[in-house]
PDB file of C-alpha atoms in Angstrom:
ATOM      1  CA  MET A   1    -111.989 -43.882 -41.359  1.00  0.00           C
ATOM      2  CA  THR A   2    -111.328 -44.165 -37.638  1.00  0.00           C
ATOM      3  CA  ALA A   3    -108.239 -43.247 -35.667  1.00  0.00           C
ATOM      4  CA  SER A   4    -107.449 -46.869 -34.846  1.00  0.00           C
ATOM      5  CA  LYS A   5    -104.593 -48.835 -36.396  1.00  0.00           C
ATOM      6  CA  VAL A   6    -105.411 -50.185 -39.854  1.00  0.00           C
ATOM      7  CA  THR A   7    -105.289 -53.966 -40.217  1.00  0.00           C
ATOM      8  CA  ILE A   8    -106.020 -56.388 -43.034  1.00  0.00           C
ATOM      9  CA  GLU A   9    -109.476 -56.814 -41.485  1.00  0.00           C
ATOM     10  CA  THR A  10    -109.981 -53.059 -41.917  1.00  0.00           C
ATOM     11  CA  LEU A  11    -109.280 -53.376 -45.635  1.00  0.00           C
ATOM     12  CA  ARG A  12    -111.587 -56.368 -46.038  1.00  0.00           C
ATOM     13  CA  ALA A  13    -114.355 -54.432 -44.304  1.00  0.00           C
ATOM     14  CA  MET A  14    -113.809 -51.497 -46.661  1.00  0.00           C
ATOM     15  CA  LYS A  15    -114.438 -53.773 -49.658  1.00  0.00           C
ATOM     16  CA  THR A  16    -117.582 -55.133 -48.003  1.00  0.00           C
ATOM     17  CA  ARG A  17    -118.876 -51.591 -47.444  1.00  0.00           C
ATOM     18  CA  GLY A  18    -117.913 -50.484 -50.946  1.00  0.00           C
ATOM     19  CA  GLU A  19    -115.493 -47.933 -49.490  1.00  0.00           C
ATOM     20  CA  LYS A  20    -112.585 -47.227 -51.841  1.00  0.00           C
ATOM     21  CA  ILE A  21    -109.040 -47.864 -50.636  1.00  0.00           C
ATOM     22  CA  ALA A  22    -106.572 -45.067 -51.456  1.00  0.00           C
ATOM     23  CA  ALA A  23    -102.932 -46.136 -51.129  1.00  0.00           C
ATOM     24  CA  LEU A  24     -99.580 -44.554 -51.932  1.00  0.00           C
ATOM     25  CA  THR A  25     -95.892 -45.397 -51.663  1.00  0.00           C
ATOM     26  CA  ALA A  26     -93.431 -44.006 -49.129  1.00  0.00           C
ATOM     27  CA  TYR A  27     -89.716 -44.555 -48.702  1.00  0.00           C
ATOM     28  CA  ASP A  28     -88.748 -42.274 -45.813  1.00  0.00           C
ATOM     29  CA  PHE A  29     -89.869 -40.840 -42.482  1.00  0.00           C
ATOM     30  CA  PRO A  30     -91.239 -37.395 -43.488  1.00  0.00           C
ATOM     31  CA  MET A  31     -93.286 -38.613 -46.452  1.00  0.00           C
ATOM     32  CA  THR A  32     -94.757 -41.373 -44.301  1.00  0.00           C
ATOM     33  CA  ARG A  33     -95.773 -38.836 -41.656  1.00  0.00           C
ATOM     34  CA  LEU A  34     -97.416 -36.622 -44.262  1.00  0.00           C
ATOM     35  CA  LEU A  35     -99.312 -39.456 -45.945  1.00  0.00           C
ATOM     36  CA  ASP A  36    -100.447 -40.860 -42.627  1.00  0.00           C
ATOM     37  CA  GLU A  37    -101.759 -37.489 -41.487  1.00  0.00           C
ATOM     38  CA  VAL A  38    -104.045 -37.515 -44.541  1.00  0.00           C
ATOM     39  CA  GLY A  39    -105.503 -40.829 -43.374  1.00  0.00           C
ATOM     40  CA  LEU A  40    -104.417 -43.273 -46.066  1.00  0.00           C
ATOM     41  CA  PRO A  41    -105.204 -46.836 -44.946  1.00  0.00           C
ATOM     42  CA  LEU A  42    -102.222 -48.458 -46.686  1.00  0.00           C
ATOM     43  CA  ILE A  43     -98.668 -47.303 -47.347  1.00  0.00           C
ATOM     44  CA  LEU A  44     -96.424 -49.400 -49.576  1.00  0.00           C
ATOM     45  CA  VAL A  45     -92.661 -49.356 -49.266  1.00  0.00           C
ATOM     46  CA  GLY A  46     -92.360 -50.295 -52.903  1.00  0.00           C
ATOM     47  CA  ASP A  47     -89.294 -51.516 -54.721  1.00  0.00           C
ATOM     48  CA  SER A  48     -90.189 -48.651 -57.052  1.00  0.00           C
ATOM     49  CA  LEU A  49     -87.708 -46.887 -54.782  1.00  0.00           C
ATOM     50  CA  GLY A  50     -85.098 -48.333 -57.110  1.00  0.00           C
ATOM     51  CA  MET A  51     -86.176 -45.926 -59.839  1.00  0.00           C
ATOM     52  CA  VAL A  52     -87.631 -42.961 -57.945  1.00  0.00           C
ATOM     53  CA  VAL A  53     -85.085 -42.792 -55.108  1.00  0.00           C
ATOM     54  CA  LEU A  54     -81.953 -44.702 -56.092  1.00  0.00           C
ATOM     55  CA  GLY A  55     -81.797 -43.993 -59.815  1.00  0.00           C
ATOM     56  CA  TYR A  56     -81.860 -47.572 -61.087  1.00  0.00           C
ATOM     57  CA  PRO A  57     -83.355 -48.190 -64.555  1.00  0.00           C
ATOM     58  CA  ASP A  58     -85.911 -50.650 -63.152  1.00  0.00           C
ATOM     59  CA  THR A  59     -86.785 -52.548 -59.979  1.00  0.00           C
ATOM     60  CA  THR A  60     -84.679 -55.635 -60.686  1.00  0.00           C
ATOM     61  CA  GLN A  61     -81.556 -54.118 -59.113  1.00  0.00           C
ATOM     62  CA  VAL A  62     -83.115 -53.387 -55.711  1.00  0.00           C
ATOM     63  CA  THR A  63     -81.615 -55.448 -52.890  1.00  0.00           C
ATOM     64  CA  MET A  64     -82.995 -56.770 -49.623  1.00  0.00           C
ATOM     65  CA  ALA A  65     -80.612 -54.489 -47.726  1.00  0.00           C
ATOM     66  CA  GLU A  66     -82.022 -51.457 -49.531  1.00  0.00           C
ATOM     67  CA  MET A  67     -85.595 -52.540 -48.870  1.00  0.00           C
ATOM     68  CA  GLU A  68     -84.874 -53.086 -45.164  1.00  0.00           C
ATOM     69  CA  HIS A  69     -83.207 -49.661 -44.925  1.00  0.00           C
ATOM     70  CA  HIS A  70     -86.261 -47.867 -46.316  1.00  0.00           C
ATOM     71  CA  VAL A  71     -88.765 -49.979 -44.372  1.00  0.00           C
ATOM     72  CA  ARG A  72     -87.019 -48.985 -41.158  1.00  0.00           C
ATOM     73  CA  ALA A  73     -87.266 -45.305 -42.109  1.00  0.00           C
ATOM     74  CA  VAL A  74     -90.995 -45.636 -42.835  1.00  0.00           C
ATOM     75  CA  ALA A  75     -91.671 -47.637 -39.681  1.00  0.00           C
ATOM     76  CA  ARG A  76     -90.051 -44.960 -37.503  1.00  0.00           C
ATOM     77  CA  ALA A  77     -93.002 -42.716 -38.352  1.00  0.00           C
ATOM     78  CA  LYS A  78     -95.260 -45.206 -36.532  1.00  0.00           C
ATOM     79  CA  PRO A  79     -98.061 -44.765 -39.076  1.00  0.00           C
ATOM     80  CA  ARG A  80    -101.646 -45.682 -38.403  1.00  0.00           C
ATOM     81  CA  ALA A  81    -101.721 -47.029 -41.961  1.00  0.00           C
ATOM     82  CA  LEU A  82    -100.889 -50.639 -42.705  1.00  0.00           C
ATOM     83  CA  VAL A  83     -97.239 -50.764 -43.818  1.00  0.00           C
ATOM     84  CA  VAL A  84     -96.615 -53.211 -46.660  1.00  0.00           C
ATOM     85  CA  ALA A  85     -93.161 -53.872 -48.111  1.00  0.00           C
ATOM     86  CA  ASP A  86     -92.175 -55.317 -51.466  1.00  0.00           C
ATOM     87  CA  LEU A  87     -90.099 -58.458 -51.573  1.00  0.00           C
ATOM     88  CA  PRO A  88     -87.431 -57.482 -54.103  1.00  0.00           C
ATOM     89  CA  TYR A  89     -86.359 -59.321 -57.229  1.00  0.00           C
ATOM     90  CA  HIS A  90     -85.147 -62.901 -56.683  1.00  0.00           C
ATOM     91  CA  SER A  91     -85.898 -62.767 -52.942  1.00  0.00           C
ATOM     92  CA  TYR A  92     -88.770 -65.287 -53.065  1.00  0.00           C
ATOM     93  CA  GLN A  93     -87.651 -67.913 -55.558  1.00  0.00           C
ATOM     94  CA  THR A  94     -88.069 -70.677 -52.972  1.00  0.00           C
ATOM     95  CA  ALA A  95     -90.415 -71.009 -50.010  1.00  0.00           C
ATOM     96  CA  ASP A  96     -87.484 -70.890 -47.594  1.00  0.00           C
ATOM     97  CA  ASP A  97     -86.049 -67.743 -49.159  1.00  0.00           C
ATOM     98  CA  ALA A  98     -89.483 -66.128 -49.202  1.00  0.00           C
ATOM     99  CA  VAL A  99     -90.089 -66.741 -45.504  1.00  0.00           C
ATOM    100  CA  LYS A 100     -86.588 -65.667 -44.461  1.00  0.00           C
ATOM    101  CA  ASN A 101     -86.751 -62.434 -46.445  1.00  0.00           C
ATOM    102  CA  ALA A 102     -90.355 -61.686 -45.459  1.00  0.00           C
ATOM    103  CA  GLN A 103     -89.349 -62.108 -41.814  1.00  0.00           C
ATOM    104  CA  SER A 104     -86.461 -59.686 -42.366  1.00  0.00           C
ATOM    105  CA  LEU A 105     -88.834 -57.057 -43.722  1.00  0.00           C
ATOM    106  CA  VAL A 106     -91.182 -57.597 -40.781  1.00  0.00           C
ATOM    107  CA  ALA A 107     -88.250 -57.251 -38.402  1.00  0.00           C
ATOM    108  CA  ALA A 108     -87.496 -53.925 -40.078  1.00  0.00           C
ATOM    109  CA  GLY A 109     -91.055 -52.748 -39.429  1.00  0.00           C
ATOM    110  CA  ALA A 110     -93.283 -54.035 -42.237  1.00  0.00           C
ATOM    111  CA  GLU A 111     -96.687 -55.429 -41.274  1.00  0.00           C
ATOM    112  CA  ALA A 112     -97.242 -57.317 -44.543  1.00  0.00           C
ATOM    113  CA  VAL A 113     -95.278 -58.141 -47.687  1.00  0.00           C
ATOM    114  CA  LYS A 114     -96.003 -58.102 -51.416  1.00  0.00           C
ATOM    115  CA  ALA A 115     -94.614 -60.228 -54.226  1.00  0.00           C
ATOM    116  CA  GLU A 116     -95.317 -60.481 -57.932  1.00  0.00           C
ATOM    117  CA  GLY A 117     -97.022 -63.425 -59.621  1.00  0.00           C
ATOM    118  CA  GLY A 118     -99.865 -65.884 -59.345  1.00  0.00           C
ATOM    119  CA  ALA A 119     -99.930 -69.672 -59.562  1.00  0.00           C
ATOM    120  CA  GLU A 120     -96.198 -69.853 -60.242  1.00  0.00           C
ATOM    121  CA  ILE A 121     -95.335 -68.439 -56.820  1.00  0.00           C
ATOM    122  CA  LEU A 122     -97.952 -70.243 -54.715  1.00  0.00           C
ATOM    123  CA  PRO A 123     -95.457 -72.302 -52.658  1.00  0.00           C
ATOM    124  CA  PRO A 124     -93.641 -69.144 -51.446  1.00  0.00           C
ATOM    125  CA  VAL A 125     -96.976 -67.387 -50.880  1.00  0.00           C
ATOM    126  CA  ARG A 126     -98.355 -70.251 -48.796  1.00  0.00           C
ATOM    127  CA  ALA A 127     -95.124 -70.440 -46.794  1.00  0.00           C
ATOM    128  CA  ILE A 128     -95.198 -66.705 -46.030  1.00  0.00           C
ATOM    129  CA  ILE A 129     -98.823 -66.878 -44.877  1.00  0.00           C
ATOM    130  CA  ALA A 130     -98.148 -70.041 -42.856  1.00  0.00           C
ATOM    131  CA  ALA A 131     -95.387 -68.124 -41.089  1.00  0.00           C
ATOM    132  CA  GLY A 132     -98.024 -65.631 -39.930  1.00  0.00           C
ATOM    133  CA  ILE A 133     -97.109 -62.805 -42.303  1.00  0.00           C
ATOM    134  CA  PRO A 134     -99.974 -61.158 -44.239  1.00  0.00           C
ATOM    135  CA  PHE A 135     -99.463 -61.296 -48.010  1.00  0.00           C
ATOM    136  CA  LEU A 136    -100.471 -58.820 -50.733  1.00  0.00           C
ATOM    137  CA  GLY A 137    -100.578 -60.205 -54.272  1.00  0.00           C
ATOM    138  CA  HIS A 138     -99.540 -58.438 -57.471  1.00  0.00           C
ATOM    139  CA  LEU A 139    -100.854 -59.453 -60.914  1.00  0.00           C
ATOM    140  CA  GLY A 140    -100.845 -58.067 -64.448  1.00  0.00           C
ATOM    141  CA  MET A 141     -97.758 -56.192 -65.523  1.00  0.00           C
ATOM    142  CA  LEU A 142     -94.968 -57.479 -63.297  1.00  0.00           C
ATOM    143  CA  PRO A 143     -92.020 -55.056 -63.028  1.00  0.00           C
ATOM    144  CA  HIS A 144     -89.683 -57.899 -62.054  1.00  0.00           C
ATOM    145  CA  HIS A 145     -90.251 -59.346 -65.542  1.00  0.00           C
ATOM    146  CA  VAL A 146     -89.741 -56.090 -67.430  1.00  0.00           C
ATOM    147  CA  LEU A 147     -86.456 -57.222 -68.983  1.00  0.00           C
ATOM    148  CA  GLU A 148     -87.673 -60.494 -70.457  1.00  0.00           C
ATOM    149  CA  GLN A 149     -90.971 -58.924 -71.536  1.00  0.00           C
ATOM    150  CA  GLY A 150     -89.257 -56.001 -73.221  1.00  0.00           C
ATOM    151  CA  GLY A 151     -91.016 -53.220 -71.353  1.00  0.00           C
ATOM    152  CA  TYR A 152     -94.225 -52.364 -69.553  1.00  0.00           C
ATOM    153  CA  HIS A 153     -97.284 -53.745 -71.355  1.00  0.00           C
ATOM    154  CA  VAL A 154    -101.004 -53.731 -70.535  1.00  0.00           C
ATOM    155  CA  LYS A 155    -102.266 -57.212 -69.657  1.00  0.00           C
ATOM    156  CA  GLY A 156    -105.621 -58.832 -70.341  1.00  0.00           C
ATOM    157  CA  LYS A 157    -106.058 -57.742 -73.928  1.00  0.00           C
ATOM    158  CA  ILE A 158    -106.006 -61.307 -75.240  1.00  0.00           C
ATOM    159  CA  GLU A 159    -108.128 -64.191 -73.968  1.00  0.00           C
ATOM    160  CA  THR A 160    -105.224 -66.289 -72.709  1.00  0.00           C
ATOM    161  CA  GLU A 161    -104.090 -63.380 -70.499  1.00  0.00           C
ATOM    162  CA  HIS A 162    -107.673 -62.761 -69.398  1.00  0.00           C
ATOM    163  CA  LYS A 163    -108.127 -66.363 -68.263  1.00  0.00           C
ATOM    164  CA  ALA A 164    -104.706 -66.493 -66.631  1.00  0.00           C
ATOM    165  CA  LEU A 165    -105.375 -63.322 -64.619  1.00  0.00           C
ATOM    166  CA  LEU A 166    -108.664 -64.690 -63.282  1.00  0.00           C
ATOM    167  CA  ALA A 167    -107.076 -68.055 -62.444  1.00  0.00           C
ATOM    168  CA  ASP A 168    -104.154 -66.377 -60.691  1.00  0.00           C
ATOM    169  CA  ALA A 169    -106.481 -64.115 -58.705  1.00  0.00           C
ATOM    170  CA  ASP A 170    -108.524 -67.136 -57.616  1.00  0.00           C
ATOM    171  CA  ALA A 171    -105.345 -68.955 -56.609  1.00  0.00           C
ATOM    172  CA  LEU A 172    -104.006 -66.059 -54.541  1.00  0.00           C
ATOM    173  CA  ALA A 173    -107.344 -65.570 -52.797  1.00  0.00           C
ATOM    174  CA  ARG A 174    -107.567 -69.279 -51.950  1.00  0.00           C
ATOM    175  CA  ALA A 175    -103.985 -69.260 -50.676  1.00  0.00           C
ATOM    176  CA  GLY A 176    -104.899 -66.519 -48.194  1.00  0.00           C
ATOM    177  CA  ALA A 177    -103.692 -63.264 -49.759  1.00  0.00           C
ATOM    178  CA  PHE A 178    -105.494 -60.350 -48.083  1.00  0.00           C
ATOM    179  CA  ALA A 179    -105.631 -58.229 -51.259  1.00  0.00           C
ATOM    180  CA  ILE A 180    -104.337 -58.048 -54.837  1.00  0.00           C
ATOM    181  CA  VAL A 181    -102.722 -55.235 -56.820  1.00  0.00           C
ATOM    182  CA  PRO A 182    -103.672 -55.477 -60.518  1.00  0.00           C
ATOM    183  CA  GLU A 183    -101.129 -53.380 -62.455  1.00  0.00           C
ATOM    184  CA  LEU A 184    -101.735 -52.242 -66.040  1.00  0.00           C
ATOM    185  CA  VAL A 185    -104.661 -54.641 -66.442  1.00  0.00           C
ATOM    186  CA  THR A 186    -107.361 -53.705 -68.964  1.00  0.00           C
ATOM    187  CA  PRO A 187    -110.245 -52.037 -67.097  1.00  0.00           C
ATOM    188  CA  PRO A 188    -112.881 -54.636 -68.090  1.00  0.00           C
ATOM    189  CA  VAL A 189    -110.710 -57.498 -66.818  1.00  0.00           C
ATOM    190  CA  ALA A 190    -109.809 -55.575 -63.650  1.00  0.00           C
ATOM    191  CA  LYS A 191    -113.511 -55.005 -63.023  1.00  0.00           C
ATOM    192  CA  GLU A 192    -114.312 -58.678 -63.565  1.00  0.00           C
ATOM    193  CA  LEU A 193    -111.456 -59.709 -61.291  1.00  0.00           C
ATOM    194  CA  THR A 194    -112.659 -57.297 -58.592  1.00  0.00           C
ATOM    195  CA  GLN A 195    -116.186 -58.674 -58.700  1.00  0.00           C
ATOM    196  CA  ARG A 196    -114.912 -62.248 -58.726  1.00  0.00           C
ATOM    197  CA  VAL A 197    -112.590 -62.396 -55.707  1.00  0.00           C
ATOM    198  CA  PRO A 198    -113.660 -61.887 -52.067  1.00  0.00           C
ATOM    199  CA  ILE A 199    -110.564 -59.830 -51.231  1.00  0.00           C
ATOM    200  CA  PRO A 200    -109.839 -56.185 -52.126  1.00  0.00           C
ATOM    201  CA  THR A 201    -108.208 -55.225 -55.408  1.00  0.00           C
ATOM    202  CA  ILE A 202    -106.037 -52.111 -55.347  1.00  0.00           C
ATOM    203  CA  GLY A 203    -105.311 -51.165 -58.930  1.00  0.00           C
ATOM    204  CA  ILE A 204    -102.625 -49.124 -60.621  1.00  0.00           C
ATOM    205  CA  GLY A 205    -103.326 -48.240 -64.223  1.00  0.00           C
ATOM    206  CA  ALA A 206    -106.206 -50.728 -64.174  1.00  0.00           C
ATOM    207  CA  GLY A 207    -109.253 -48.483 -64.483  1.00  0.00           C
ATOM    208  CA  PRO A 208    -111.727 -47.105 -61.947  1.00  0.00           C
ATOM    209  CA  ASP A 209    -113.536 -50.279 -60.931  1.00  0.00           C
ATOM    210  CA  CYS A 210    -111.035 -51.854 -58.537  1.00  0.00           C
ATOM    211  CA  ASP A 211    -111.730 -51.661 -54.812  1.00  0.00           C
ATOM    212  CA  GLY A 212    -108.989 -49.076 -54.520  1.00  0.00           C
ATOM    213  CA  GLN A 213    -106.110 -47.352 -56.249  1.00  0.00           C
ATOM    214  CA  ILE A 214    -102.406 -47.073 -55.542  1.00  0.00           C
ATOM    215  CA  LEU A 215     -99.841 -44.770 -57.095  1.00  0.00           C
ATOM    216  CA  VAL A 216     -96.144 -44.084 -56.722  1.00  0.00           C
ATOM    217  CA  THR A 217     -96.184 -40.872 -54.691  1.00  0.00           C
ATOM    218  CA  PRO A 218     -93.486 -38.983 -56.652  1.00  0.00           C
ATOM    219  CA  ASP A 219     -95.517 -39.649 -59.820  1.00  0.00           C
ATOM    220  CA  LEU A 220     -98.648 -38.180 -58.235  1.00  0.00           C
ATOM    221  CA  LEU A 221     -96.770 -35.105 -56.995  1.00  0.00           C
ATOM    222  CA  GLY A 222     -94.938 -34.381 -60.236  1.00  0.00           C
ATOM    223  CA  MET A 223     -91.522 -34.863 -58.683  1.00  0.00           C
ATOM    224  CA  LEU A 224     -90.082 -36.722 -61.686  1.00  0.00           C
ATOM    225  CA  PRO A 225     -90.518 -34.420 -64.696  1.00  0.00           C
ATOM    226  CA  TRP A 226     -88.133 -36.551 -66.744  1.00  0.00           C
ATOM    227  CA  PHE A 227     -90.717 -39.336 -67.032  1.00  0.00           C
ATOM    228  CA  SER A 228     -94.202 -39.382 -68.540  1.00  0.00           C
ATOM    229  CA  LEU A 229     -96.667 -42.084 -67.489  1.00  0.00           C
ATOM    230  CA  ARG A 230     -99.971 -42.744 -69.225  1.00  0.00           C
ATOM    231  CA  HIS A 231    -101.717 -44.123 -66.123  1.00  0.00           C
ATOM    232  CA  VAL A 232    -101.132 -41.119 -63.860  1.00  0.00           C
ATOM    233  CA  LYS A 233    -101.562 -37.376 -64.338  1.00  0.00           C
ATOM    234  CA  PRO A 234     -99.568 -35.452 -61.706  1.00  0.00           C
ATOM    235  CA  LYS A 235    -101.744 -33.414 -59.366  1.00  0.00           C
ATOM    236  CA  LEU A 236     -98.873 -31.098 -58.455  1.00  0.00           C
ATOM    237  CA  ASN A 237     -95.829 -29.724 -60.266  1.00  0.00           C
ATOM    238  CA  ALA A 238     -93.572 -30.208 -57.282  1.00  0.00           C
ATOM    239  CA  ALA A 239     -90.389 -30.377 -59.361  1.00  0.00           C
ATOM    240  CA  GLU A 240     -90.873 -26.894 -60.816  1.00  0.00           C
ATOM    241  CA  GLN A 241     -91.944 -25.475 -57.455  1.00  0.00           C
ATOM    242  CA  MET A 242     -88.807 -26.893 -55.857  1.00  0.00           C
ATOM    243  CA  ARG A 243     -86.598 -25.510 -58.618  1.00  0.00           C
ATOM    244  CA  THR A 244     -88.230 -22.084 -58.233  1.00  0.00           C
ATOM    245  CA  VAL A 245     -87.717 -21.988 -54.469  1.00  0.00           C
ATOM    246  CA  VAL A 246     -84.101 -23.113 -54.716  1.00  0.00           C
ATOM    247  CA  ARG A 247     -83.403 -20.681 -57.572  1.00  0.00           C
ATOM    248  CA  GLU A 248     -84.846 -17.781 -55.573  1.00  0.00           C
ATOM    249  CA  TRP A 249     -82.898 -18.777 -52.480  1.00  0.00           C
ATOM    250  CA  LYS A 250     -79.696 -19.128 -54.491  1.00  0.00           C
ATOM    251  CA  GLU A 251     -80.173 -15.684 -56.018  1.00  0.00           C
ATOM    252  CA  SER A 252     -80.810 -14.159 -52.593  1.00  0.00           C
ATOM    253  CA  ILE A 253     -77.491 -15.589 -51.390  1.00  0.00           C
ATOM    254  CA  VAL A 254     -75.557 -14.519 -54.453  1.00  0.00           C
ATOM    255  CA  LYS A 255     -76.880 -10.936 -54.229  1.00  0.00           C
ATOM    256  CA  ARG A 256     -75.810 -10.431 -50.611  1.00  0.00           C
TER     257      ARG A 256
END
């Protein structure tokens, strides 16, 4: 990786070279600075902030105002990484809404936007790209549909899902998406999808064969001990370390 600003062309070149793309989420200034100092090429201001920052039960309650607030905080770090922001639930139901809300996120500091879905959201996707805003696709398990689907389920296990995922990936690539996030897609299908499309795939819970991986940073750092996820094993027990430090500090104050 070089010291120059990461662009969508950078990510495309990484796929061509077979260089894996490591991406994480950030929602505030200090975490963005830390992640950028490590040299990550992509930072996502995910609507996962609804659960890991704001305490919502899922992402469907996150608003545009909340997304803009956190995008501004991330952008103030002036990261070298490409900053992508999620379009929140019901913010891209029409092409006009999609463009207006994508432009709002860009005005807040995002350099690209992400939305969930394939063929069913092509008109909004095409409108966003036509407006000059880079677009990151998201296929597989779609958190915005968690309520009607009754939870988080792995996709691609049955042939109809397999075919639909490939067709949606083809459609997003043809529409001009610069990359796709396959979430909770069976590893064989994620591998096939990765080999099939000319744009990078950045998987989460989709096996090792995507062009890259993305995780929710608090999950990676073990900051949410109240939740257990099958697709990520924390690399740090930050929650317990934080409790220990605060407990020791508290005791030092009490004993004075």
